[in-house]
PDB file of C-alpha atoms in Angstrom:
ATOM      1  CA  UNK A   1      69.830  24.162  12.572  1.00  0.00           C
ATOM      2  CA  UNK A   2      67.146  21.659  12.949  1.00  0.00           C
ATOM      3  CA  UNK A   3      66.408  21.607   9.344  1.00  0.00           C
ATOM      4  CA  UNK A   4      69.990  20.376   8.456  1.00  0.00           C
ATOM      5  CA  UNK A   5      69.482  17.386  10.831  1.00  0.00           C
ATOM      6  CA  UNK A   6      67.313  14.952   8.147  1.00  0.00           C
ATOM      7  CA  UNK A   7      70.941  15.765   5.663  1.00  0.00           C
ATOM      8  CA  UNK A   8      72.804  14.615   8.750  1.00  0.00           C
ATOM      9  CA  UNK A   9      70.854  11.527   9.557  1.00  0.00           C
ATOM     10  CA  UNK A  10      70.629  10.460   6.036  1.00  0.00           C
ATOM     11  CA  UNK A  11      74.372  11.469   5.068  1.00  0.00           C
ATOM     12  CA  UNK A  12      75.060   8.763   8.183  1.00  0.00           C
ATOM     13  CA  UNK A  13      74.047   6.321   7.082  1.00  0.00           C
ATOM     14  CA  UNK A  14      75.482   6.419   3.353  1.00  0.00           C
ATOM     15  CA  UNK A  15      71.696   8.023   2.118  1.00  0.00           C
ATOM     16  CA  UNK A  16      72.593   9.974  -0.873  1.00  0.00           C
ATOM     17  CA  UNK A  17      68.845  10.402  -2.990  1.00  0.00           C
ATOM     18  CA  UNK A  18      69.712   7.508  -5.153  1.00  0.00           C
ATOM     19  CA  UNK A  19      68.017   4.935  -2.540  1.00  0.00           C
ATOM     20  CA  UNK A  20      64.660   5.018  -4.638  1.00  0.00           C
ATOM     21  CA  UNK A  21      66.512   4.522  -7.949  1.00  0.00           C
ATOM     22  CA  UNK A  22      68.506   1.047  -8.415  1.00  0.00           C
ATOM     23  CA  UNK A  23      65.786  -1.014  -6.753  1.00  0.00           C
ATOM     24  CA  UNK A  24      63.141   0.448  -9.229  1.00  0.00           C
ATOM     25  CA  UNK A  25      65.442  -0.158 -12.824  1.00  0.00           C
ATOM     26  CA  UNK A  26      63.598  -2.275 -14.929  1.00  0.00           C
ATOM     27  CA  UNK A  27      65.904  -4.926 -16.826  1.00  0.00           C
ATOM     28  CA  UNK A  28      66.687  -2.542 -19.726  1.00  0.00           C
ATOM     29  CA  UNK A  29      67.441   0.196 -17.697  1.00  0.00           C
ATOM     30  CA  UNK A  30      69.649  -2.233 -15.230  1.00  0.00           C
ATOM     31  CA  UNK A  31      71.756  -3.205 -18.683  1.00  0.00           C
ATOM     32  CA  UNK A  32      72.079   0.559 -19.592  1.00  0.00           C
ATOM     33  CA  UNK A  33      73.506   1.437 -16.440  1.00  0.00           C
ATOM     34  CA  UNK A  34      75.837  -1.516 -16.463  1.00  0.00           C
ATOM     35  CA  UNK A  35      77.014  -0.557 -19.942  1.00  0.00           C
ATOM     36  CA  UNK A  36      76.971   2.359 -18.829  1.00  0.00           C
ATOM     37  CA  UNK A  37      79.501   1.741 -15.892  1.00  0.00           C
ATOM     38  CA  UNK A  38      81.447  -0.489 -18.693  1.00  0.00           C
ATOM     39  CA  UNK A  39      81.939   3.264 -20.950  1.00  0.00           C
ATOM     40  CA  UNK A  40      83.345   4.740 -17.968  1.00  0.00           C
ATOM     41  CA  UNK A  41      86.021   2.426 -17.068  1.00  0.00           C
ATOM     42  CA  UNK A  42      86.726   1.832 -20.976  1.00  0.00           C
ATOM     43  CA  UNK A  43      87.317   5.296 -21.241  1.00  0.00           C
ATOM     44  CA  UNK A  44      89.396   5.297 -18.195  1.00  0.00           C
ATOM     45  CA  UNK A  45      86.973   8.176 -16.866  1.00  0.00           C
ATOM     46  CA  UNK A  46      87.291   8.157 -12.234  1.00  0.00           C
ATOM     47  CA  UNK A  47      83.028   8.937 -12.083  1.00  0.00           C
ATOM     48  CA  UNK A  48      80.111   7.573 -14.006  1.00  0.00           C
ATOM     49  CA  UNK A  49      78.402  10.709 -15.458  1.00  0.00           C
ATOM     50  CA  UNK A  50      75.684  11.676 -17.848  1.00  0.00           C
ATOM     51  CA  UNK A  51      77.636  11.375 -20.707  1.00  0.00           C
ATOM     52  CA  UNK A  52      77.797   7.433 -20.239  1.00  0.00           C
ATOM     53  CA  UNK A  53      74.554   6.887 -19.017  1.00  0.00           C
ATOM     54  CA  UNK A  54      73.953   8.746 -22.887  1.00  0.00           C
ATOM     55  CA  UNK A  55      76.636   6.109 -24.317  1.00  0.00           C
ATOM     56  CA  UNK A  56      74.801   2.962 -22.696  1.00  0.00           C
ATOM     57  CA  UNK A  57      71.350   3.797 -23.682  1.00  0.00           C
ATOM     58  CA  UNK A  58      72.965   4.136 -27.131  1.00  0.00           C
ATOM     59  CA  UNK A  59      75.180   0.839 -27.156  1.00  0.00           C
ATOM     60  CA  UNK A  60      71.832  -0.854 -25.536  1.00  0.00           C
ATOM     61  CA  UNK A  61      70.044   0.073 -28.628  1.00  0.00           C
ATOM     62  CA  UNK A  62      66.352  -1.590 -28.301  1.00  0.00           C
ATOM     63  CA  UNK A  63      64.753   1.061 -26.342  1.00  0.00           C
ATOM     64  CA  UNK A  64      62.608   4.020 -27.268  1.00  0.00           C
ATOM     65  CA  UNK A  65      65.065   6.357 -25.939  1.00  0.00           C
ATOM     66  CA  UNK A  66      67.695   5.172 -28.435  1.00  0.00           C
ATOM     67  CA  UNK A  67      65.599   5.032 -31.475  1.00  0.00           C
ATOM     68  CA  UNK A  68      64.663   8.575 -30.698  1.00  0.00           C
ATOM     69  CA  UNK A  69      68.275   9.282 -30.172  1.00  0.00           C
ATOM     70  CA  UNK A  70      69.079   7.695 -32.994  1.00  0.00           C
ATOM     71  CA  UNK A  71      66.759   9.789 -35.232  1.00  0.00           C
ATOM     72  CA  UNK A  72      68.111  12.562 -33.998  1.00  0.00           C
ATOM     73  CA  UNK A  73      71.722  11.695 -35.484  1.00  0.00           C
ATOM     74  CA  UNK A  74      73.232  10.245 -32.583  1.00  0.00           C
ATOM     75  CA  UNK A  75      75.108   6.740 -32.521  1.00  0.00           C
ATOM     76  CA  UNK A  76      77.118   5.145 -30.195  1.00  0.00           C
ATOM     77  CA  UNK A  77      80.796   5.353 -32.478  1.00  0.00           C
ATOM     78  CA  UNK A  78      79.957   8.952 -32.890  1.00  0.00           C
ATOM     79  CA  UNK A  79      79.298   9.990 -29.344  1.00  0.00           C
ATOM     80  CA  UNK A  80      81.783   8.203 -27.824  1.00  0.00           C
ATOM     81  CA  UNK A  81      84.767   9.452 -30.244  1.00  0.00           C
ATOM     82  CA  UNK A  82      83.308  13.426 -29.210  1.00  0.00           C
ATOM     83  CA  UNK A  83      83.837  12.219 -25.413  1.00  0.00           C
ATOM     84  CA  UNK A  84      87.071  11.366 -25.904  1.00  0.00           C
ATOM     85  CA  UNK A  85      88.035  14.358 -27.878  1.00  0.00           C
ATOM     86  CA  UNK A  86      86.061  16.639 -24.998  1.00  0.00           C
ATOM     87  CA  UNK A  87      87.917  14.518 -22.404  1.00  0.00           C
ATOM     88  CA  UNK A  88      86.511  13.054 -19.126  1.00  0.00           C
ATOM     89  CA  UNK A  89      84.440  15.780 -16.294  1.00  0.00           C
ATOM     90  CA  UNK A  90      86.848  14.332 -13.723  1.00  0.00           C
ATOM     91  CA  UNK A  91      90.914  14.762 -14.197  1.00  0.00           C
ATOM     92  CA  UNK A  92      93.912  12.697 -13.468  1.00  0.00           C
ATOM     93  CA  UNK A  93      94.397  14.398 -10.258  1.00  0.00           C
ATOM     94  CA  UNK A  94      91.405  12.751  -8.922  1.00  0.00           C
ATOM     95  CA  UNK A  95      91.461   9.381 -10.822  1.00  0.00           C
ATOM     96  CA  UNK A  96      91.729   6.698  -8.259  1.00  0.00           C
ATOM     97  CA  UNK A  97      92.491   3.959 -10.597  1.00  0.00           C
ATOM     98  CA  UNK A  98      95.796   5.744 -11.478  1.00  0.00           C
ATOM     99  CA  UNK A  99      96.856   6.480  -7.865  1.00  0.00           C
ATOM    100  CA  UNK A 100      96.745   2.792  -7.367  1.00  0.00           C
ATOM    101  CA  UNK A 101      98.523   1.531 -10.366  1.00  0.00           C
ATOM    102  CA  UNK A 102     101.406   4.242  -9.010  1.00  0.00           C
ATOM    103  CA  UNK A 103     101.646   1.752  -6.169  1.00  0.00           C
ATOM    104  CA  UNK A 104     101.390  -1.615  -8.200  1.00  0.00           C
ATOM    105  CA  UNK A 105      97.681  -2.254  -7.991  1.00  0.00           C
ATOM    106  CA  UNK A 106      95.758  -2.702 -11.413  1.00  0.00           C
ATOM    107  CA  UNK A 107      91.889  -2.512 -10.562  1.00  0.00           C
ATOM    108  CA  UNK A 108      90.821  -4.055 -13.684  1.00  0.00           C
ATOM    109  CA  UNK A 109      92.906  -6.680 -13.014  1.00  0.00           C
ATOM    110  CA  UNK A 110      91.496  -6.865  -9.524  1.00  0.00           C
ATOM    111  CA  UNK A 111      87.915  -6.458 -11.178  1.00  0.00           C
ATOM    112  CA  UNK A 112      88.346  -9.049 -13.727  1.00  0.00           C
ATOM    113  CA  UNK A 113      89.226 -11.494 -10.999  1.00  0.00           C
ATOM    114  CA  UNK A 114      86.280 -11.207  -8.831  1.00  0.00           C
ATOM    115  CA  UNK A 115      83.910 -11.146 -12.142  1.00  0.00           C
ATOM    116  CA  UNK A 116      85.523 -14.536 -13.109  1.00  0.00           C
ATOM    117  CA  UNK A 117      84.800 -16.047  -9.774  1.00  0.00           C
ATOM    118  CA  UNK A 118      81.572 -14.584  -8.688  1.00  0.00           C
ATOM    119  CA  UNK A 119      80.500 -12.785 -12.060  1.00  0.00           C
ATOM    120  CA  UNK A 120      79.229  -9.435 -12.858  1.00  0.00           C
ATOM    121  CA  UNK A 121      76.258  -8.628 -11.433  1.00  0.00           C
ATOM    122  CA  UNK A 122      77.294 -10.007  -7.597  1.00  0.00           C
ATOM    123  CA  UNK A 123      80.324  -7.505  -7.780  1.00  0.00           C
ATOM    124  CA  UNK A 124      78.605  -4.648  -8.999  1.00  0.00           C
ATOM    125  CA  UNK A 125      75.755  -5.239  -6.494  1.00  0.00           C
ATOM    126  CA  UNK A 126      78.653  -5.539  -3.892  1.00  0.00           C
ATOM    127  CA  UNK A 127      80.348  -2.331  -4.777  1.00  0.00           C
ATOM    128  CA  UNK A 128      76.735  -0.360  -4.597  1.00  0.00           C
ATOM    129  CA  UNK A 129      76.562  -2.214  -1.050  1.00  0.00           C
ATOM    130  CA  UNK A 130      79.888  -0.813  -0.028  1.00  0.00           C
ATOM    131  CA  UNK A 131      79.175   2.868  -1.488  1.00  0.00           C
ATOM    132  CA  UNK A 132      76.298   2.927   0.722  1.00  0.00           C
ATOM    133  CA  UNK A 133      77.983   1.656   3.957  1.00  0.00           C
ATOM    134  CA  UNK A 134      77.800   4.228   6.783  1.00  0.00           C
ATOM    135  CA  UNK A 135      80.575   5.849   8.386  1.00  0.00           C
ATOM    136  CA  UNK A 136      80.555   3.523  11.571  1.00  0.00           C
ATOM    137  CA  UNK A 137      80.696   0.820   9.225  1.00  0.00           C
ATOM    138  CA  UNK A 138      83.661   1.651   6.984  1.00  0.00           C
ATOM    139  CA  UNK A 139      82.401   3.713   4.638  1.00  0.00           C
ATOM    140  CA  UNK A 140      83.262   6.800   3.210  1.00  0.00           C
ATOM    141  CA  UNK A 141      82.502   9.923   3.869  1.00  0.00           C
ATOM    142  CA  UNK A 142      79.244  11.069   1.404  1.00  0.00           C
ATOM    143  CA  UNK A 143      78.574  12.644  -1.082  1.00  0.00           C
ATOM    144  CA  UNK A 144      82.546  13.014  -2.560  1.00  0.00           C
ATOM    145  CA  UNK A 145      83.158  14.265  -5.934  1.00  0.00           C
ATOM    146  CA  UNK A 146      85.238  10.609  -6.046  1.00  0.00           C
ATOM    147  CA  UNK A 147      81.979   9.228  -5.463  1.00  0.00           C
ATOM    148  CA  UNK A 148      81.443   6.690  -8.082  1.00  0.00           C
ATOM    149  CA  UNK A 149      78.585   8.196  -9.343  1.00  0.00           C
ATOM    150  CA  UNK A 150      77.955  11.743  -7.997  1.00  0.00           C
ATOM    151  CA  UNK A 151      78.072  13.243 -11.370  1.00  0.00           C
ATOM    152  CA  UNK A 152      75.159  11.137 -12.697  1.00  0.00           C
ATOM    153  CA  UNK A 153      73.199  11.513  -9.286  1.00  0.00           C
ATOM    154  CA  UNK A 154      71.075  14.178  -9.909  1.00  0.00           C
ATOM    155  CA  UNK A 155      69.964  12.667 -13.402  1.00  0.00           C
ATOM    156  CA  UNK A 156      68.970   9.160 -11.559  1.00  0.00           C
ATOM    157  CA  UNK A 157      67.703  10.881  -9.449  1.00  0.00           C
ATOM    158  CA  UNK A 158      65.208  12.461 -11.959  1.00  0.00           C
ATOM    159  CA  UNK A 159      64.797   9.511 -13.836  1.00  0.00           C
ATOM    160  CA  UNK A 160      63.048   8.280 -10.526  1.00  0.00           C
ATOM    161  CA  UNK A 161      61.045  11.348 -10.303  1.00  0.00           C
ATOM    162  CA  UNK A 162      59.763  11.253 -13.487  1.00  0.00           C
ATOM    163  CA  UNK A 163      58.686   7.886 -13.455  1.00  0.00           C
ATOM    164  CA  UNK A 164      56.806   8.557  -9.963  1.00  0.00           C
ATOM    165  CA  UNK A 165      54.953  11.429 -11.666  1.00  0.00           C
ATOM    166  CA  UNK A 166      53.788   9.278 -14.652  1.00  0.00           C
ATOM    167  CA  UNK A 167      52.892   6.864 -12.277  1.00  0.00           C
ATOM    168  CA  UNK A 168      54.944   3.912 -13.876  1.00  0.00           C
ATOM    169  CA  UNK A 169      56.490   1.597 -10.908  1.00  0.00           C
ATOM    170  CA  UNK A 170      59.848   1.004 -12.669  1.00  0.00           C
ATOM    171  CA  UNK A 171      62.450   3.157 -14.253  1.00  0.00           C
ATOM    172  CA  UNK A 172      63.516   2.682 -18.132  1.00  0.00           C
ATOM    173  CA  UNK A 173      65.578   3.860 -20.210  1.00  0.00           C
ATOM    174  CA  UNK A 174      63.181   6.999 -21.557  1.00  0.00           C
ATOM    175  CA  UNK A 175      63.215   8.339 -18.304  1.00  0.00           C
ATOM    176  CA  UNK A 176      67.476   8.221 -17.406  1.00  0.00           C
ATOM    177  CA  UNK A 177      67.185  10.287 -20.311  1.00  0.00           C
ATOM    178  CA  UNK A 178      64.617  12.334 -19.821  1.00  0.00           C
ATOM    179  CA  UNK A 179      67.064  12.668 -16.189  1.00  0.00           C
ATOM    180  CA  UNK A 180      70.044  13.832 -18.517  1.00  0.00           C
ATOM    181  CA  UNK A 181      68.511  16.157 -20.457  1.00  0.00           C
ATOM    182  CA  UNK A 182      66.987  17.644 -17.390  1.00  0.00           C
ATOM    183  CA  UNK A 183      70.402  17.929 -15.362  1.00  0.00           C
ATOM    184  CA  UNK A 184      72.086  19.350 -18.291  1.00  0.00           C
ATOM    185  CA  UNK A 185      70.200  22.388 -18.120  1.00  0.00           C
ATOM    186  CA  UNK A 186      72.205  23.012 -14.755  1.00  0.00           C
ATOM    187  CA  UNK A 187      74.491  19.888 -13.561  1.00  0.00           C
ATOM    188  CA  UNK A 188      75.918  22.290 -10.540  1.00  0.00           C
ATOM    189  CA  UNK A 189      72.051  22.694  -9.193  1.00  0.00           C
ATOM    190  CA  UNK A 190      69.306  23.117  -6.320  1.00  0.00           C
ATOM    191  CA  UNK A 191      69.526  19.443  -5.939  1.00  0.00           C
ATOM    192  CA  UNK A 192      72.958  19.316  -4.350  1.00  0.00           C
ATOM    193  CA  UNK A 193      74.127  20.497  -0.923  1.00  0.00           C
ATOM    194  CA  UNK A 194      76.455  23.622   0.041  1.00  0.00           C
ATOM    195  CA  UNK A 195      78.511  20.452   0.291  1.00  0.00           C
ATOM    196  CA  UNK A 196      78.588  19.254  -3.021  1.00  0.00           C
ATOM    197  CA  UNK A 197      78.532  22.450  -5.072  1.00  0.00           C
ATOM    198  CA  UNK A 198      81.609  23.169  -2.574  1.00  0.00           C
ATOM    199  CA  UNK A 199      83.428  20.588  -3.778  1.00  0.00           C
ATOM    200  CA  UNK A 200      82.451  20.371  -7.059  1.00  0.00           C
ATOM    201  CA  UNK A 201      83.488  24.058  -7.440  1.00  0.00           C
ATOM    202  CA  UNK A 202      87.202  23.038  -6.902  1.00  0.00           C
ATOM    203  CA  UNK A 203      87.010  21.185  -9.796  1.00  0.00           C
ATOM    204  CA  UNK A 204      86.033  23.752 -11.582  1.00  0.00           C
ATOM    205  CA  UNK A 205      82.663  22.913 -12.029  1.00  0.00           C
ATOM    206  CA  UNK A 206      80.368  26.628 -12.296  1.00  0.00           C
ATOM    207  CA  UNK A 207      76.480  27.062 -11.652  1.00  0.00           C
ATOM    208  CA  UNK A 208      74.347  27.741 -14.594  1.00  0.00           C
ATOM    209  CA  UNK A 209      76.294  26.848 -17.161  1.00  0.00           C
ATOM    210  CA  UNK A 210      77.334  23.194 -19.061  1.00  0.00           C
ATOM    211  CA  UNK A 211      80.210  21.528 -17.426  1.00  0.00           C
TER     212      UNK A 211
END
């Protein structure tokens, strides 16, 4: 009992493990997560996952992670045309955009307006505000599989770890994908609560195997 009162604390106020992560980006990692972000909604996909973190190292293209991607075969065109075939982790029933436009409320639209007036980066730091608002506050409850980013948690998440170990200050783009690679030996894994692999299992998501 008293070793699930830390999760509580932290799940109060809005903690979900990625706390060490966006403060510790460096600038090329920053501008692969925001392209990153920029996949996701292009592809009209509800949650960022590993898959677009994959697309926006690619589309960044000056890092050491993409040239080795790149030798491998990989290109941005390529990868994101087998995404769409595949299709998005998340489905319609749990795209948020899509229950909005159902009652006359276009989020890019929305989205596009506040980037014209207060530009990019101020609404995306906003948003990450919001996510991590506690309960008391307005937030939501967390983690959700409509979290934002829930499905590319766990490889942020190593990113950071990895990048503590090597003892390098900041997070680049080598390490989100050394993160990827490392979730997707197991995306439904030790790192997430009863919670999460709870909810994540009505999706059909399964333990041990690529999802």
């Amino acid at each position: 009992m008293l070793l699930r009162i830390p999760r509580w604390l932290l799940a109060a106020v809005g903690e979900d493990g990625t706390a060490g992560v966006w403060s510790r980006l460096d600038s090329d990692a920053s501008e692969v997560v925001r392209l990153a972000y920029a996949e996701a909604q292009a592809l009209d996909h509800p949650c960022l996952a590993d898959e677009h973190l994959l697309l926006g190292v690619l589309r960044h293209g000056r890092s050491r992670a993409a040239a080795a991607l790149r030798a491998r075969g990989l290109d941005a065109s390529t990868t994101r045309a087998d995404i769409v075939r595949i299709g998005p982790t998340l489905g319609p029933a749990v795209h948020l955009p899509s229950a909005l436009r159902a009652v006359g409320i276009d989020p890019v639209q929305v989205r596009q307006h506040l980037e014209a007036r207060f530009g990019e980066r101020v609404v995306e730091a906003a948003e990450r505000r919001v996510r991590r608002r506690p309960r008391w506050r307005g937030g939501h409850p967390r983690p959700s599989p409509l979290c934002v980013y829930l499905l590319a948690r766990r490889a942020l998440v190593f990113a950071a770890v990895s990048a503590a170990t090597r003892g390098e200050a900041q997070i680049t783009p080598e390490h989100l994908i050394h993160g990827v690679l490392r979730d997707a030996r197991d995306p439904l894994g030790t790192q997430l609560s009863r919670r999460n692999r709870r909810q994540l299992r009505t999706l059909g998501f399964r333990a041990g195997r690529p999802n």
